[in-house]
CSV table of C-alpha atoms in Angstrom, one decimal:
chain,number,residue,atom,x,y,z
A,1375,MET,CA,59.1,-3.6,96.9
A,1376,ARG,CA,57.4,-6.1,99.4
A,1377,ASN,CA,58.3,-9.6,98.6
A,1378,PRO,CA,54.9,-10.8,99.3
A,1379,LYS,CA,53.5,-8.8,96.4
A,1380,LYS,CA,55.1,-10.1,93.8
A,1381,LEU,CA,54.7,-8.2,90.3
A,1382,SER,CA,56.0,-9.8,86.8
A,1383,VAL,CA,55.3,-9.3,83.4
A,1384,MET,CA,54.5,-12.4,81.1
A,1385,LEU,CA,54.2,-13.3,77.5
A,1386,ILE,CA,50.4,-15.0,77.6
A,1387,ALA,CA,50.7,-17.8,75.0
A,1388,VAL,CA,49.0,-21.2,76.7
A,1389,VAL,CA,50.3,-24.2,77.4
A,1390,LEU,CA,47.9,-27.1,76.4
A,1391,THR,CA,47.4,-30.3,78.1
A,1392,VAL,CA,45.7,-33.4,76.2
A,1393,VAL,CA,42.4,-32.2,77.7
A,1394,LEU,CA,41.3,-28.9,77.1
A,1395,ALA,CA,39.4,-28.4,80.6
A,1396,VAL,CA,42.6,-27.9,82.3
A,1397,THR,CA,44.4,-25.5,80.4
A,1398,LEU,CA,43.9,-23.0,83.1
A,1399,CYS,CA,45.9,-24.5,85.2
A,1400,ALA,CA,48.7,-25.1,82.1
A,1401,CYS,CA,48.3,-21.6,81.8
A,1402,VAL,CA,50.0,-20.7,85.1
A,1403,THR,CA,52.7,-23.9,85.5
A,1404,GLY,CA,53.6,-24.8,82.5
A,1405,ASP,CA,57.4,-24.8,81.0
A,1406,ASP,CA,56.7,-22.9,77.9
A,1407,LEU,CA,55.2,-20.0,79.3
A,1408,ASP,CA,57.8,-17.1,79.4
A,1409,GLU,CA,57.7,-15.2,83.1
A,1410,ILE,CA,59.4,-12.0,83.4
A,1411,ASN,CA,60.5,-10.8,86.8
A,1412,SER,CA,59.7,-7.3,87.1
A,1413,GLU,CA,63.1,-6.9,89.4
A,1414,THR,CA,65.5,-9.3,87.7
A,1415,GLY,CA,64.4,-9.0,83.8
A,1416,LYS,CA,65.3,-13.2,83.7
A,1417,VAL,CA,63.0,-14.6,81.5
A,1418,SER,CA,62.7,-18.6,81.5
A,1419,SER,CA,62.0,-20.5,78.5
A,1420,GLY,CA,63.7,-22.8,75.7
A,1421,ASN,CA,63.6,-20.9,72.4
A,1422,ASN,CA,64.9,-22.5,69.8
A,1423,SER,CA,63.0,-22.1,66.3
A,1424,SER,CA,62.0,-24.9,64.1
A,1425,ASN,CA,60.2,-24.1,60.8
A,1426,ALA,CA,58.7,-25.7,58.1
A,1427,GLU,CA,60.0,-26.1,54.6
A,1428,ILE,CA,59.9,-22.4,52.8
A,1429,VAL,CA,59.7,-22.0,49.3
A,1430,TYR,CA,62.0,-19.6,47.7
A,1431,ASN,CA,60.0,-16.8,46.2
A,1432,GLN,CA,59.6,-13.1,46.9
A,1433,TYR,CA,55.9,-11.9,48.2
A,1434,THR,CA,53.9,-8.7,47.6
A,1435,VAL,CA,50.7,-8.6,50.3
A,1436,ASN,CA,47.8,-7.2,49.6
A,1437,THR,CA,46.0,-5.6,52.5
A,1438,ALA,CA,42.9,-4.1,53.4
A,1439,THR,CA,41.8,-1.1,52.9
A,1440,GLY,CA,38.7,1.5,54.1
A,1441,ALA,CA,36.3,1.2,57.1
A,1442,PRO,CA,36.1,-2.5,58.2
A,1443,ALA,CA,32.7,-1.9,60.3
A,1444,GLU,CA,31.2,1.1,57.7
A,1445,ASN,CA,27.5,-0.3,58.2
A,1446,ALA,CA,27.8,-1.1,61.8
A,1447,THR,CA,25.0,0.4,64.3
A,1448,SER,CA,26.3,-1.0,67.5
A,1449,TYR,CA,28.9,-2.7,69.2
A,1450,THR,CA,28.1,-6.1,68.8
A,1451,GLU,CA,27.8,-5.4,65.1
A,1452,VAL,CA,31.2,-4.0,65.2
A,1453,ILE,CA,32.5,-7.5,66.7
A,1454,GLU,CA,30.8,-9.0,64.2
A,1455,ALA,CA,32.3,-7.5,61.3
A,1456,VAL,CA,35.9,-8.1,62.7
A,1457,GLN,CA,35.8,-11.3,64.7
A,1458,THR,CA,36.8,-13.4,61.4
A,1459,SER,CA,39.9,-11.8,61.5
A,1460,VAL,CA,41.1,-13.5,63.8
A,1461,VAL,CA,42.5,-17.1,64.0
A,1462,LEU,CA,43.4,-19.6,66.5
A,1463,ILE,CA,46.7,-21.0,66.5
A,1464,SER,CA,47.9,-24.3,68.4
A,1465,ILE,CA,51.6,-25.3,68.0
A,1466,SER,CA,53.5,-28.6,68.3
A,1467,THR,CA,57.1,-28.3,69.2
A,1468,ASP,CA,57.7,-32.1,68.1
A,1469,LEU,CA,56.8,-33.7,64.6
A,1470,ASN,CA,55.0,-36.8,66.4
A,1471,THR,CA,52.9,-34.5,69.4
A,1472,ALA,CA,49.4,-33.6,69.9
A,1473,PRO,CA,49.3,-29.8,70.2
A,1474,SER,CA,51.2,-28.3,73.4
A,1475,ALA,CA,50.4,-24.5,73.1
A,1476,ALA,CA,47.8,-22.1,71.7
A,1477,GLY,CA,47.7,-18.6,70.7
A,1478,ALA,CA,46.0,-16.4,68.5
A,1479,GLY,CA,46.7,-14.5,65.1
A,1480,VAL,CA,45.1,-11.9,62.6
A,1481,PHE,CA,44.9,-11.8,59.0
A,1482,TYR,CA,47.0,-9.4,57.6
A,1483,GLY,CA,46.8,-10.0,53.5
A,1484,SER,CA,46.5,-11.9,50.7
A,1485,VAL,CA,49.8,-13.1,48.7
A,1486,GLU,CA,49.9,-11.5,44.9
A,1487,GLY,CA,50.0,-13.9,42.7
A,1488,GLU,CA,49.5,-17.0,44.8
A,1489,ASP,CA,46.8,-18.3,46.4
A,1490,ALA,CA,47.8,-17.6,50.1
A,1491,SER,CA,47.3,-15.4,52.8
A,1492,MET,CA,49.8,-13.8,55.4
A,1493,ILE,CA,48.8,-13.9,59.3
A,1494,ILE,CA,50.3,-11.6,61.9
A,1495,THR,CA,50.8,-13.3,65.7
A,1496,CYS,CA,53.8,-12.7,67.9
A,1497,CYS,CA,57.1,-14.3,67.9
A,1498,HIS,CA,57.0,-16.5,71.1
A,1499,VAL,CA,53.5,-18.2,69.9
A,1500,VAL,CA,55.1,-19.7,67.4
A,1501,GLU,CA,58.9,-19.6,67.7
A,1502,ASP,CA,59.7,-22.9,69.5
A,1503,ALA,CA,56.9,-24.9,66.6
A,1504,ALA,CA,57.8,-27.6,64.5
A,1505,ILE,CA,53.8,-28.0,63.5
A,1506,ILE,CA,51.6,-24.9,63.4
A,1507,LYS,CA,47.9,-25.7,62.9
A,1508,VAL,CA,45.4,-22.5,62.2
A,1509,THR,CA,41.8,-22.5,62.8
A,1510,VAL,CA,39.9,-20.4,60.8
A,1511,ASN,CA,36.8,-18.6,62.3
A,1512,ASP,CA,33.8,-18.5,60.6
A,1513,GLY,CA,32.0,-16.8,63.1
A,1514,ASP,CA,29.6,-19.3,63.8
A,1515,LEU,CA,29.3,-21.0,67.2
A,1516,ASP,CA,29.8,-24.4,65.8
A,1517,SER,CA,32.8,-25.1,65.6
A,1518,SER,CA,32.7,-28.2,63.9
A,1519,ASN,CA,32.4,-25.7,60.1
A,1520,ASP,CA,35.9,-24.0,61.1
A,1521,VAL,CA,38.4,-24.8,58.7
A,1522,ILE,CA,41.9,-25.9,59.8
A,1523,LEU,CA,45.0,-25.1,58.0
A,1524,ASP,CA,49.0,-26.1,57.8
A,1525,ALA,CA,51.0,-22.8,58.5
A,1526,THR,CA,54.6,-21.9,57.6
A,1527,VAL,CA,56.6,-19.4,59.3
A,1528,ILE,CA,57.6,-16.7,57.1
A,1529,GLY,CA,59.8,-14.7,59.3
A,1530,MET,CA,59.7,-14.0,62.8
A,1531,ASP,CA,61.7,-10.9,65.1
A,1532,ASP,CA,62.2,-11.8,68.7
A,1533,ASP,CA,63.0,-7.9,69.7
A,1534,GLN,CA,59.4,-6.7,68.8
A,1535,ASP,CA,57.9,-10.1,69.3
A,1536,ILE,CA,56.4,-10.3,65.8
A,1537,ALA,CA,56.0,-13.1,63.5
A,1538,VAL,CA,54.5,-13.5,60.0
A,1539,LEU,CA,52.6,-16.8,59.0
A,1540,LYS,CA,51.7,-18.2,55.7
A,1541,VAL,CA,48.6,-20.2,54.6
A,1542,ALA,CA,46.6,-21.5,51.8
A,1543,GLY,CA,43.7,-19.7,50.4
A,1544,THR,CA,42.6,-15.8,50.1
A,1545,GLY,CA,39.3,-14.2,50.1
A,1546,TYR,CA,39.7,-14.2,54.3
A,1547,ASN,CA,38.5,-11.1,56.3
A,1548,TYR,CA,42.0,-9.1,56.4
A,1549,ALA,CA,41.7,-6.5,59.4
A,1550,THR,CA,42.4,-3.2,58.0
A,1551,CYS,CA,45.7,-1.3,60.2
A,1552,ARG,CA,44.6,2.0,61.8
A,1553,ASP,CA,47.1,4.2,60.2
A,1554,ILE,CA,48.2,6.2,63.6
A,1555,SER,CA,50.1,8.9,62.1
A,1556,ALA,CA,46.4,10.3,60.6
A,1557,SER,CA,44.4,8.9,63.8
A,1558,PRO,CA,46.8,8.9,66.9
A,1559,TYR,CA,46.1,7.0,70.1
A,1560,LEU,CA,43.6,8.3,72.7
A,1561,LEU,CA,44.0,7.8,76.3
A,1562,GLY,CA,41.2,6.3,77.7
A,1563,GLU,CA,38.9,5.3,74.1
A,1564,ASP,CA,37.3,1.6,73.9
A,1565,ALA,CA,39.6,-1.2,73.1
A,1566,THR,CA,38.4,-5.0,72.4
A,1567,ALA,CA,40.8,-7.8,72.6
A,1568,ILE,CA,39.5,-10.8,70.6
A,1569,GLY,CA,41.7,-14.2,71.0
A,1570,ASN,CA,42.0,-17.6,72.6
A,1571,PRO,CA,42.0,-17.3,76.1
A,1572,LEU,CA,43.4,-21.0,77.9
A,1573,GLY,CA,42.9,-22.5,74.3
A,1574,ALA,CA,38.8,-21.8,74.9
A,1575,GLY,CA,38.1,-20.5,71.3
A,1576,ILE,CA,37.6,-16.4,70.1
A,1577,THR,CA,36.7,-14.5,73.2
A,1578,VAL,CA,35.8,-11.0,73.3
A,1579,THR,CA,36.4,-8.9,76.2
A,1580,LYS,CA,36.4,-5.0,76.2
A,1581,GLY,CA,37.9,-2.4,78.0
A,1582,ILE,CA,40.1,0.9,77.2
A,1583,ILE,CA,43.9,1.9,76.6
A,1584,SER,CA,44.8,2.8,79.8
A,1585,GLY,CA,48.2,3.9,79.0
A,1586,ILE,CA,50.2,5.0,75.7
A,1587,GLU,CA,54.2,4.2,75.2
A,1588,ARG,CA,54.6,2.1,78.1
A,1589,SER,CA,58.2,0.8,78.8
A,1590,VAL,CA,57.6,-2.8,79.4
A,1591,LYS,CA,61.0,-5.4,79.7
A,1592,LEU,CA,60.5,-8.6,78.4
A,1593,ASP,CA,63.1,-11.1,77.8
A,1594,GLY,CA,65.8,-8.5,78.5
A,1595,VAL,CA,64.3,-6.4,75.5
A,1596,THR,CA,62.9,-3.0,76.5
A,1597,MET,CA,59.2,-2.7,74.3
A,1598,THR,CA,57.3,0.2,74.1
A,1599,LEU,CA,53.4,-0.6,74.1
A,1600,LEU,CA,50.0,0.0,74.6
A,1601,GLN,CA,48.7,-1.1,78.1
A,1602,THR,CA,44.3,-2.1,78.3
A,1603,ASP,CA,42.4,-3.2,81.0
A,1604,ALA,CA,40.7,-5.4,78.6
A,1605,ALA,CA,41.0,-8.6,79.9
A,1606,VAL,CA,44.1,-10.8,78.8
A,1607,ASN,CA,45.0,-14.3,79.3
A,1608,GLY,CA,47.0,-17.0,78.1
A,1609,GLY,CA,46.3,-17.9,74.7
A,1610,ASN,CA,45.8,-14.0,74.0
A,1611,SER,CA,49.1,-13.5,72.8
A,1612,GLY,CA,48.8,-12.7,69.0
A,1613,GLY,CA,45.5,-11.8,68.8
A,1614,ALA,CA,43.9,-8.5,68.3
A,1615,LEU,CA,43.0,-5.3,69.7
A,1616,PHE,CA,40.6,-3.3,67.7
A,1617,ASP,CA,39.2,0.3,68.2
A,1618,SER,CA,35.7,1.1,68.2
A,1619,ASN,CA,35.5,1.5,64.9
A,1620,GLY,CA,36.8,-2.2,64.0
A,1621,TYR,CA,40.2,-0.6,63.1
A,1622,LEU,CA,43.2,-2.9,64.1
A,1623,ILE,CA,45.4,-0.8,66.6
A,1624,GLY,CA,47.6,-3.4,68.4
A,1625,ILE,CA,48.7,-7.1,68.9
A,1626,VAL,CA,48.2,-8.5,72.1
A,1627,ASN,CA,51.0,-10.1,73.6
A,1628,ALA,CA,51.7,-9.8,77.4
A,1629,LYS,CA,50.2,-8.7,81.0
A,1630,THR,CA,50.9,-8.1,84.2
A,1631,THR,CA,50.8,-10.4,87.1
A,1632,GLY,CA,50.8,-10.3,90.9
A,1633,SER,CA,48.8,-11.0,93.8
A,1634,ALA,CA,47.3,-7.4,94.0
A,1635,ILE,CA,47.3,-6.7,90.1
A,1636,ASP,CA,44.7,-7.0,87.7
A,1637,GLY,CA,43.4,-5.5,84.4
A,1638,VAL,CA,47.4,-4.9,83.0
A,1639,GLY,CA,47.4,-6.5,79.7
A,1640,TYR,CA,49.7,-4.8,77.0
A,1641,ALA,CA,49.7,-5.0,73.2
A,1642,ILE,CA,52.2,-4.3,70.5
A,1643,PRO,CA,51.3,-0.8,68.4
A,1644,ILE,CA,49.7,-1.7,65.0
A,1645,SER,CA,52.2,1.0,63.5
A,1646,THR,CA,55.3,-1.1,65.2
A,1647,ALA,CA,53.5,-4.4,64.2
A,1648,LYS,CA,52.7,-3.5,60.3
A,1649,HIS,CA,57.0,-1.8,60.3
A,1650,VAL,CA,57.6,-5.6,61.6
A,1651,ALA,CA,55.8,-7.6,59.0
A,1652,ASP,CA,56.3,-5.5,56.4
A,1653,SER,CA,59.8,-5.6,56.5
A,1654,ILE,CA,59.8,-9.5,57.0
A,1655,ILE,CA,57.4,-9.3,54.0
A,1656,SER,CA,59.4,-8.0,51.9
A,1657,THR,CA,62.6,-9.7,52.9
A,1658,ALA,CA,61.3,-13.0,52.8
A,1659,GLY,CA,62.4,-15.8,50.2
A,1660,LYS,CA,66.1,-15.5,50.0
A,1661,PRO,CA,68.2,-18.7,50.2
A,1662,GLU,CA,70.9,-17.5,51.7
A,1663,TYR,CA,68.5,-17.2,54.9
A,1664,ASN,CA,66.5,-20.1,54.3
A,1665,GLY,CA,63.7,-18.1,53.3
A,1666,LEU,CA,63.3,-16.3,56.3
A,1667,GLY,CA,62.0,-12.3,56.7
A,1668,TYR,CA,64.0,-10.0,58.8
A,1669,ILE,CA,64.7,-6.4,59.3
A,1670,GLU,CA,67.2,-5.2,57.0
A,1671,GLY,CA,69.8,-3.8,58.4
A,1672,LYS,CA,69.5,-4.9,61.9
A,1673,ILE,CA,72.3,-6.3,63.8
A,1674,ARG,CA,72.7,-8.3,66.8
A,1675,LEU,CA,75.4,-10.0,68.8
A,1676,GLY,CA,73.6,-12.6,69.9
A,1677,VAL,CA,74.4,-13.0,73.6
A,1678,SER,CA,72.7,-12.4,77.0
A,1679,ILE,CA,74.8,-9.9,78.6
A,1680,ALA,CA,74.7,-8.1,82.0
A,1681,GLN,CA,76.1,-4.6,82.4
A,1682,ILE,CA,78.4,-4.6,85.8
A,1683,ASN,CA,80.3,-1.9,87.7
A,1684,LYS,CA,83.5,-1.8,89.5
A,1685,SER,CA,82.0,-3.0,93.0
A,1686,THR,CA,80.2,-6.0,91.1
A,1687,VAL,CA,83.2,-7.3,89.1
A,1688,GLU,CA,85.4,-7.1,92.5
A,1689,SER,CA,83.0,-8.7,94.3
A,1690,ASN,CA,82.4,-11.6,92.2
A,1691,PHE,CA,85.7,-12.1,90.6
A,1692,PRO,CA,88.0,-12.7,93.3
A,1693,GLN,CA,91.6,-11.8,93.0
A,1694,ILE,CA,90.9,-10.0,89.7
A,1695,GLY,CA,93.1,-6.7,90.9
A,1696,THR,CA,94.2,-4.2,88.2
A,1697,LEU,CA,91.9,-5.8,85.9
A,1698,ALA,CA,88.7,-4.3,87.4
A,1699,PRO,CA,87.2,-1.8,85.3
A,1700,LYS,CA,87.7,2.0,86.5
A,1701,ASP,CA,85.3,3.7,88.7
A,1702,ASN,CA,82.8,5.4,85.7
A,1703,GLU,CA,83.3,2.4,83.5
A,1704,TYR,CA,81.6,-0.9,83.0
A,1705,TYR,CA,82.2,-4.3,81.8
A,1706,TYR,CA,79.5,-7.1,80.1
A,1707,TYR,CA,79.2,-10.4,81.7
A,1708,VAL,CA,78.0,-12.8,79.0
A,1709,SER,CA,75.6,-15.6,80.6
A,1710,GLU,CA,74.3,-17.2,77.0
A,1711,VAL,CA,75.6,-16.9,73.8
A,1712,THR,CA,72.3,-17.4,71.1
A,1713,PRO,CA,72.8,-19.3,67.8
A,1714,TYR,CA,71.6,-16.3,65.9
A,1715,GLY,CA,73.6,-13.3,66.4
A,1716,SER,CA,76.9,-12.2,65.0
A,1717,ILE,CA,79.2,-13.6,67.9
A,1718,ALA,CA,77.8,-17.4,67.1
A,1719,ARG,CA,78.2,-16.9,63.1
A,1720,SER,CA,81.4,-15.3,63.3
A,1721,ASP,CA,84.9,-17.0,62.2
A,1722,SER,CA,86.0,-16.4,66.0
A,1723,ALA,CA,82.9,-18.3,67.3
A,1724,GLY,CA,83.7,-20.2,70.4
A,1725,ALA,CA,86.1,-17.4,71.5
A,1726,ILE,CA,83.5,-15.2,73.4
A,1727,THR,CA,81.4,-17.9,75.6
A,1728,GLU,CA,79.3,-18.3,79.0
A,1729,GLY,CA,81.5,-16.4,81.4
A,1730,SER,CA,83.0,-14.6,79.5
A,1731,LEU,CA,83.8,-10.4,80.1
A,1732,ILE,CA,83.7,-8.3,77.7
A,1733,THR,CA,85.9,-5.2,78.5
A,1734,GLY,CA,85.6,-3.0,75.4
A,1735,VAL,CA,85.8,-2.9,72.0
A,1736,THR,CA,87.8,-1.0,69.1
A,1737,VAL,CA,86.1,-0.1,66.0
A,1738,ASP,CA,87.9,1.6,63.4
A,1739,GLY,CA,91.0,1.6,65.0
A,1740,LEU,CA,89.9,3.7,67.8
A,1741,GLU,CA,89.7,1.3,71.7
A,1742,ARG,CA,86.5,2.3,73.6
A,1743,ARG,CA,86.0,1.4,77.2
A,1744,PHE,CA,82.1,1.1,78.3
A,1745,THR,CA,80.2,4.2,79.9
A,1746,ASP,CA,77.1,5.6,80.8
A,1747,ALA,CA,77.9,7.5,77.2
A,1748,TYR,CA,79.1,4.4,75.3
A,1749,THR,CA,77.7,0.9,75.6
A,1750,ILE,CA,76.7,-2.2,73.8
A,1751,GLU,CA,73.9,-0.6,72.5
A,1752,THR,CA,75.9,2.4,71.2
A,1753,MET,CA,78.2,-0.1,69.6
A,1754,LEU,CA,75.4,-1.9,67.9
A,1755,ALA,CA,73.5,1.5,66.6
A,1756,GLU,CA,76.5,2.7,65.1
A,1757,ALA,CA,77.6,-0.5,63.5
A,1758,GLU,CA,76.8,-1.3,59.6
A,1759,ILE,CA,76.9,-4.8,58.7
A,1760,GLY,CA,80.2,-5.9,57.3
A,1761,ASP,CA,81.9,-4.1,60.0
A,1762,VAL,CA,84.2,-5.5,62.1
A,1763,VAL,CA,84.6,-5.0,65.4
A,1764,THR,CA,87.5,-6.2,67.8
A,1765,PHE,CA,85.8,-7.1,71.5
A,1766,HIS,CA,88.4,-7.1,74.0
A,1767,ILE,CA,87.5,-9.8,76.9
A,1768,ILE,CA,88.8,-11.4,79.7
A,1769,THR,CA,88.2,-15.3,80.1
A,1770,VAL,CA,87.9,-16.6,83.8
A,1771,THR,CA,89.5,-19.9,84.8
A,1772,ALA,CA,88.9,-20.9,88.8
A,1773,THR,CA,91.2,-24.1,89.5
A,1774,SER,CA,91.8,-25.6,93.1
A,1775,THR,CA,94.8,-28.2,94.1
A,1776,ARG,CA,92.8,-30.1,96.3
A,1777,ILE,CA,89.1,-30.8,96.9
A,1778,PHE,CA,88.7,-28.5,99.8
A,1779,GLY,CA,91.2,-26.6,99.0
A,1780,PRO,CA,91.4,-23.0,97.8
A,1781,THR,CA,90.6,-21.4,94.6
A,1782,THR,CA,92.9,-19.9,92.4
A,1783,TYR,CA,91.4,-17.9,89.8
A,1784,THR,CA,93.1,-16.9,86.5
A,1785,TYR,CA,92.1,-14.0,84.4
A,1786,THR,CA,93.3,-14.0,80.5
A,1787,GLU,CA,92.8,-10.8,78.5
A,1788,SER,CA,92.4,-11.3,74.6
A,1789,ALA,CA,90.9,-9.2,71.4
A,1790,VAL,CA,88.4,-11.3,69.4
A,1791,ASP,CA,87.6,-10.0,66.0
A,1792,ILE,CA,83.7,-10.2,65.2
A,1793,THR,CA,82.0,-9.1,62.1
A,1794,MET,CA,78.7,-8.0,61.9
A,1795,TYR,CA,75.9,-9.9,60.1
A,1796,GLN,CA,72.7,-9.1,59.0
A,1797,TYR,CA,70.8,-10.6,62.0
A,1798,VAL,CA,67.6,-13.0,61.3
A,1799,TYR,CA,66.2,-14.7,64.1
A,1800,GLY,CA,65.5,-18.4,63.3
A,1801,PHE,CA,68.9,-19.0,60.8
A,1802,ALA,CA,72.1,-19.9,62.6
A,1803,GLY,CA,74.1,-19.5,59.1
């Protein structure tokens, strides 16, 4: 790849300034905008969620059925029928500050037994929010008639980039999700994005589905996404991708950028978004997780790691000698420990830290080393909540006796027992 044509994929919430007229610049340069370099997969952002108070009760949500634009005879009539299902979202990261970022969301359904409704959006739109405001689009160009609601996070999943919000009121225009099992995506079919690009308000762009099941790496996680050439920009995140009949087919979340790149946007398939949203809603309201919903049975270690081979270990860890992995084995270098995973929540929290090398695991009495056939992901897929996994680690200590003297590296091997906990994003336990 030639360096002048830098390609990257970025999540597309938009950072707002005090004056909305200059959000075009903020969209590109704001600190809260996650940008992922396609070569390194490294993300730069600050991601610690802060949620409003949550009432501890279980939820049942009634979603829309039937044709969303049954009587429409033109494209514009389809848009008219569905556009009010999309909402504008603004967030403040501090209780005492003005809105600092914007995105969109989609009305998902009404809460049974409550005067409340649920909204689907992207996790990266709201994960840092202290205050979330939702503007309900009434279809009128006069924004003075818009209704602004307070929203509460019911739950989030950072891997699939989905969040569910709760707002007061019912009777909104709930989007109808397309049944992808009965009506699969078609390459080249019409696709319409409705969102809040650059914080400018409800905006409609039209294109096609350019690709199906695209593998895209975001924040170290490989997602399977729809690709569209409908124009999407900062602020479209969390907004809708509709088909030609007004059915919701995706939640817009990312785009590819570069000096020679145009028209490469991405959306979370509605089958994925619906599965995650339904899981979050069905598990929300449990006091042990501060009311946050989650995907049941999901386990995450809560670390940022890089798989490194023998050559990389020997190049970056001088004097490691015989402790280096074998030619066909790997270690995992820990670059960060987050507060939400099993490692941070375990009784052994603090034993595995930034800079640690994970050399293997012992599961059910069997010690395993990492190879092409057995990885951290393999271990997590086989693990169950409550399992205790022994992690074999190397701790690296560098010392020098004088300022310009030689550095001595000490490598200490140890074994750490980690309990596998239910992963609930936003819950530190």
